[in-house]
PDB file of C-alpha atoms in Angstrom:
ATOM      1  CA  UNK A   3      19.123 -57.193  11.466  1.00  0.00           C
ATOM      2  CA  UNK A   4      20.714 -59.687   9.180  1.00  0.00           C
ATOM      3  CA  UNK A   5      24.413 -59.672   8.418  1.00  0.00           C
ATOM      4  CA  UNK A   6      25.878 -60.988   5.175  1.00  0.00           C
ATOM      5  CA  UNK A   7      25.610 -64.715   4.995  1.00  0.00           C
ATOM      6  CA  UNK A   8      23.195 -67.583   4.671  1.00  0.00           C
ATOM      7  CA  UNK A   9      20.575 -65.986   6.932  1.00  0.00           C
ATOM      8  CA  UNK A  10      19.601 -63.406   4.326  1.00  0.00           C
ATOM      9  CA  UNK A  11      20.542 -60.130   2.705  1.00  0.00           C
ATOM     10  CA  UNK A  12      22.870 -57.738   4.484  1.00  0.00           C
ATOM     11  CA  UNK A  13      21.596 -54.601   6.145  1.00  0.00           C
ATOM     12  CA  UNK A  14      23.057 -52.571   3.269  1.00  0.00           C
ATOM     13  CA  UNK A  15      21.287 -54.751   0.667  1.00  0.00           C
ATOM     14  CA  UNK A  16      17.991 -54.419   2.532  1.00  0.00           C
ATOM     15  CA  UNK A  17      18.324 -50.636   2.774  1.00  0.00           C
ATOM     16  CA  UNK A  18      19.108 -50.375  -0.937  1.00  0.00           C
ATOM     17  CA  UNK A  19      16.041 -52.509  -1.673  1.00  0.00           C
ATOM     18  CA  UNK A  20      13.873 -50.014   0.249  1.00  0.00           C
ATOM     19  CA  UNK A  21      15.315 -47.123  -1.724  1.00  0.00           C
ATOM     20  CA  UNK A  22      14.732 -48.872  -5.058  1.00  0.00           C
ATOM     21  CA  UNK A  23      11.101 -49.547  -4.100  1.00  0.00           C
ATOM     22  CA  UNK A  24      10.579 -45.839  -3.447  1.00  0.00           C
ATOM     23  CA  UNK A  25      12.421 -44.738  -6.591  1.00  0.00           C
ATOM     24  CA  UNK A  26      10.103 -46.842  -8.777  1.00  0.00           C
ATOM     25  CA  UNK A  27       7.224 -44.646  -7.593  1.00  0.00           C
ATOM     26  CA  UNK A  28       9.135 -41.352  -7.757  1.00  0.00           C
ATOM     27  CA  UNK A  29      10.914 -41.851 -11.083  1.00  0.00           C
ATOM     28  CA  UNK A  30       8.770 -39.324 -12.996  1.00  0.00           C
ATOM     29  CA  UNK A  31       9.114 -36.471 -10.495  1.00  0.00           C
ATOM     30  CA  UNK A  32      11.052 -33.448 -11.786  1.00  0.00           C
ATOM     31  CA  UNK A  33      13.372 -33.320  -8.753  1.00  0.00           C
ATOM     32  CA  UNK A  34      16.827 -34.801  -8.201  1.00  0.00           C
ATOM     33  CA  UNK A  35      16.223 -38.081  -6.437  1.00  0.00           C
ATOM     34  CA  UNK A  36      18.202 -39.722  -3.625  1.00  0.00           C
ATOM     35  CA  UNK A  37      21.081 -41.585  -5.128  1.00  0.00           C
ATOM     36  CA  UNK A  38      22.095 -44.411  -2.840  1.00  0.00           C
ATOM     37  CA  UNK A  39      22.415 -45.991   0.546  1.00  0.00           C
ATOM     38  CA  UNK A  40      26.026 -45.840   1.682  1.00  0.00           C
ATOM     39  CA  UNK A  41      27.975 -47.274   4.627  1.00  0.00           C
ATOM     40  CA  UNK A  42      29.205 -44.626   7.045  1.00  0.00           C
ATOM     41  CA  UNK A  43      32.857 -45.500   6.457  1.00  0.00           C
ATOM     42  CA  UNK A  44      32.507 -44.405   2.816  1.00  0.00           C
ATOM     43  CA  UNK A  45      31.390 -40.963   4.028  1.00  0.00           C
ATOM     44  CA  UNK A  46      33.931 -40.530   6.812  1.00  0.00           C
ATOM     45  CA  UNK A  47      31.158 -41.193   9.339  1.00  0.00           C
ATOM     46  CA  UNK A  48      30.566 -43.917  11.913  1.00  0.00           C
ATOM     47  CA  UNK A  49      31.348 -47.170  10.057  1.00  0.00           C
ATOM     48  CA  UNK A  50      28.437 -48.937  11.800  1.00  0.00           C
ATOM     49  CA  UNK A  51      25.959 -46.558  10.195  1.00  0.00           C
ATOM     50  CA  UNK A  52      24.034 -46.625   6.960  1.00  0.00           C
ATOM     51  CA  UNK A  53      23.129 -43.340   5.323  1.00  0.00           C
ATOM     52  CA  UNK A  54      20.714 -42.194   2.628  1.00  0.00           C
ATOM     53  CA  UNK A  55      22.781 -40.091   0.231  1.00  0.00           C
ATOM     54  CA  UNK A  56      20.977 -37.296  -1.639  1.00  0.00           C
ATOM     55  CA  UNK A  57      22.282 -34.733  -4.124  1.00  0.00           C
ATOM     56  CA  UNK A  58      22.791 -32.275  -1.240  1.00  0.00           C
ATOM     57  CA  UNK A  59      23.929 -34.434   1.685  1.00  0.00           C
ATOM     58  CA  UNK A  60      23.006 -37.522   3.665  1.00  0.00           C
ATOM     59  CA  UNK A  61      20.686 -38.720   6.442  1.00  0.00           C
ATOM     60  CA  UNK A  62      21.157 -41.491   8.972  1.00  0.00           C
ATOM     61  CA  UNK A  63      19.118 -44.631   8.344  1.00  0.00           C
ATOM     62  CA  UNK A  64      20.382 -46.865  11.146  1.00  0.00           C
ATOM     63  CA  UNK A  65      23.364 -48.276  13.006  1.00  0.00           C
ATOM     64  CA  UNK A  66      24.021 -51.990  12.522  1.00  0.00           C
ATOM     65  CA  UNK A  67      24.524 -52.935  16.167  1.00  0.00           C
ATOM     66  CA  UNK A  68      21.736 -50.736  17.563  1.00  0.00           C
ATOM     67  CA  UNK A  69      18.852 -51.665  15.305  1.00  0.00           C
ATOM     68  CA  UNK A  70      16.297 -54.413  15.836  1.00  0.00           C
ATOM     69  CA  UNK A  71      13.945 -53.402  13.029  1.00  0.00           C
ATOM     70  CA  UNK A  72      12.278 -56.079  10.975  1.00  0.00           C
ATOM     71  CA  UNK A  73      12.992 -56.318   7.254  1.00  0.00           C
ATOM     72  CA  UNK A  74       9.717 -54.500   6.435  1.00  0.00           C
ATOM     73  CA  UNK A  75      10.437 -51.790   9.028  1.00  0.00           C
ATOM     74  CA  UNK A  76      13.881 -51.123   7.545  1.00  0.00           C
ATOM     75  CA  UNK A  77      12.477 -50.948   4.003  1.00  0.00           C
ATOM     76  CA  UNK A  78       9.771 -48.555   5.224  1.00  0.00           C
ATOM     77  CA  UNK A  79      12.326 -46.396   7.079  1.00  0.00           C
ATOM     78  CA  UNK A  80      14.479 -45.950   3.968  1.00  0.00           C
ATOM     79  CA  UNK A  81      11.497 -45.268   1.707  1.00  0.00           C
ATOM     80  CA  UNK A  82      10.085 -42.792   4.249  1.00  0.00           C
ATOM     81  CA  UNK A  83      13.403 -40.903   4.499  1.00  0.00           C
ATOM     82  CA  UNK A  84      13.544 -40.665   0.705  1.00  0.00           C
ATOM     83  CA  UNK A  85       9.911 -39.513   0.652  1.00  0.00           C
ATOM     84  CA  UNK A  86      10.629 -36.796   3.244  1.00  0.00           C
ATOM     85  CA  UNK A  87      13.537 -35.569   1.150  1.00  0.00           C
ATOM     86  CA  UNK A  88      11.399 -35.413  -2.006  1.00  0.00           C
ATOM     87  CA  UNK A  89       8.624 -33.535  -0.179  1.00  0.00           C
ATOM     88  CA  UNK A  90      11.170 -30.887   0.841  1.00  0.00           C
ATOM     89  CA  UNK A  91      12.321 -30.487  -2.781  1.00  0.00           C
ATOM     90  CA  UNK A  92       8.927 -30.160  -4.493  1.00  0.00           C
ATOM     91  CA  UNK A  93       8.199 -26.481  -3.619  1.00  0.00           C
ATOM     92  CA  UNK A  94      11.605 -25.496  -5.054  1.00  0.00           C
ATOM     93  CA  UNK A  95      10.349 -26.882  -8.372  1.00  0.00           C
ATOM     94  CA  UNK A  96       7.006 -25.070  -8.201  1.00  0.00           C
ATOM     95  CA  UNK A  97       5.097 -28.184  -7.195  1.00  0.00           C
ATOM     96  CA  UNK A  98       2.797 -28.789  -4.222  1.00  0.00           C
ATOM     97  CA  UNK A  99       4.316 -30.753  -1.389  1.00  0.00           C
ATOM     98  CA  UNK A 100       1.609 -33.388  -1.261  1.00  0.00           C
ATOM     99  CA  UNK A 101       3.171 -36.150  -3.338  1.00  0.00           C
ATOM    100  CA  UNK A 102       1.848 -38.671  -3.783  1.00  0.00           C
ATOM    101  CA  UNK A 103      -1.544 -37.118  -3.232  1.00  0.00           C
ATOM    102  CA  UNK A 104      -3.980 -39.098  -1.150  1.00  0.00           C
ATOM    103  CA  UNK A 105      -6.758 -40.263  -3.504  1.00  0.00           C
ATOM    104  CA  UNK A 106      -9.398 -39.590  -0.819  1.00  0.00           C
ATOM    105  CA  UNK A 107      -7.998 -36.187   0.228  1.00  0.00           C
ATOM    106  CA  UNK A 108      -5.835 -34.986  -2.706  1.00  0.00           C
ATOM    107  CA  UNK A 109      -5.764 -31.336  -1.631  1.00  0.00           C
ATOM    108  CA  UNK A 110      -5.113 -32.031   2.037  1.00  0.00           C
ATOM    109  CA  UNK A 111      -2.101 -34.300   2.389  1.00  0.00           C
ATOM    110  CA  UNK A 112       0.236 -36.771   0.725  1.00  0.00           C
ATOM    111  CA  UNK A 113       0.150 -40.478   1.339  1.00  0.00           C
ATOM    112  CA  UNK A 114       2.526 -41.699   4.044  1.00  0.00           C
ATOM    113  CA  UNK A 115       4.621 -44.817   4.575  1.00  0.00           C
ATOM    114  CA  UNK A 116       3.632 -46.201   7.976  1.00  0.00           C
ATOM    115  CA  UNK A 117       6.249 -48.317   9.716  1.00  0.00           C
ATOM    116  CA  UNK A 118       3.920 -50.593  11.636  1.00  0.00           C
ATOM    117  CA  UNK A 119       2.713 -52.579   8.632  1.00  0.00           C
ATOM    118  CA  UNK A 120       3.730 -56.104   7.603  1.00  0.00           C
ATOM    119  CA  UNK A 121       4.446 -54.760   4.120  1.00  0.00           C
ATOM    120  CA  UNK A 122       5.812 -51.435   2.896  1.00  0.00           C
ATOM    121  CA  UNK A 123       2.757 -49.464   1.814  1.00  0.00           C
ATOM    122  CA  UNK A 124       1.423 -46.047   0.919  1.00  0.00           C
ATOM    123  CA  UNK A 125      -1.494 -45.162   3.200  1.00  0.00           C
ATOM    124  CA  UNK A 126      -3.800 -42.264   4.010  1.00  0.00           C
ATOM    125  CA  UNK A 127      -2.490 -40.558   7.159  1.00  0.00           C
ATOM    126  CA  UNK A 128      -6.044 -39.752   8.279  1.00  0.00           C
ATOM    127  CA  UNK A 129      -7.856 -43.059   7.816  1.00  0.00           C
ATOM    128  CA  UNK A 130      -4.919 -45.480   7.628  1.00  0.00           C
ATOM    129  CA  UNK A 131      -6.391 -46.922   4.440  1.00  0.00           C
ATOM    130  CA  UNK A 132      -3.711 -48.683   2.396  1.00  0.00           C
ATOM    131  CA  UNK A 133      -3.600 -47.387  -1.188  1.00  0.00           C
ATOM    132  CA  UNK A 134      -0.690 -49.311  -2.722  1.00  0.00           C
ATOM    133  CA  UNK A 135       2.518 -51.140  -2.005  1.00  0.00           C
ATOM    134  CA  UNK A 136       5.547 -48.858  -2.208  1.00  0.00           C
ATOM    135  CA  UNK A 137       7.044 -49.424  -5.650  1.00  0.00           C
ATOM    136  CA  UNK A 138       3.617 -50.107  -7.183  1.00  0.00           C
ATOM    137  CA  UNK A 139       1.980 -46.693  -7.083  1.00  0.00           C
ATOM    138  CA  UNK A 140      -0.116 -45.904 -10.153  1.00  0.00           C
TER     139      UNK A 140
END
């Protein structure tokens, strides 16, 4: 992963980019959304770690010196963690837990964010068909 400097955005900046991509798609949901990506030191946790902070706690995203994910894989990991959190919240708000619904199978399952893609996408978990880029869901 990149550190701050001329080689590219820091790990923290990349993780926050992944969260913002997801939040663009989820902005109209009636659930409290994940708030931020935070370094572990700010949470009293391992300072090498990055965490997804939600209204009720936090989840580990990665550890700086133990992660060899590509930029797209890190973005997908953050967006997928945020998606998992939202799926857990939907039933508490009287909504089905299949957001975003798969256009081909809307009653069966939500779209997923696969981590083996070159780009961060929403895809059908059954067929693998890409539906949209994360952040561009209609």
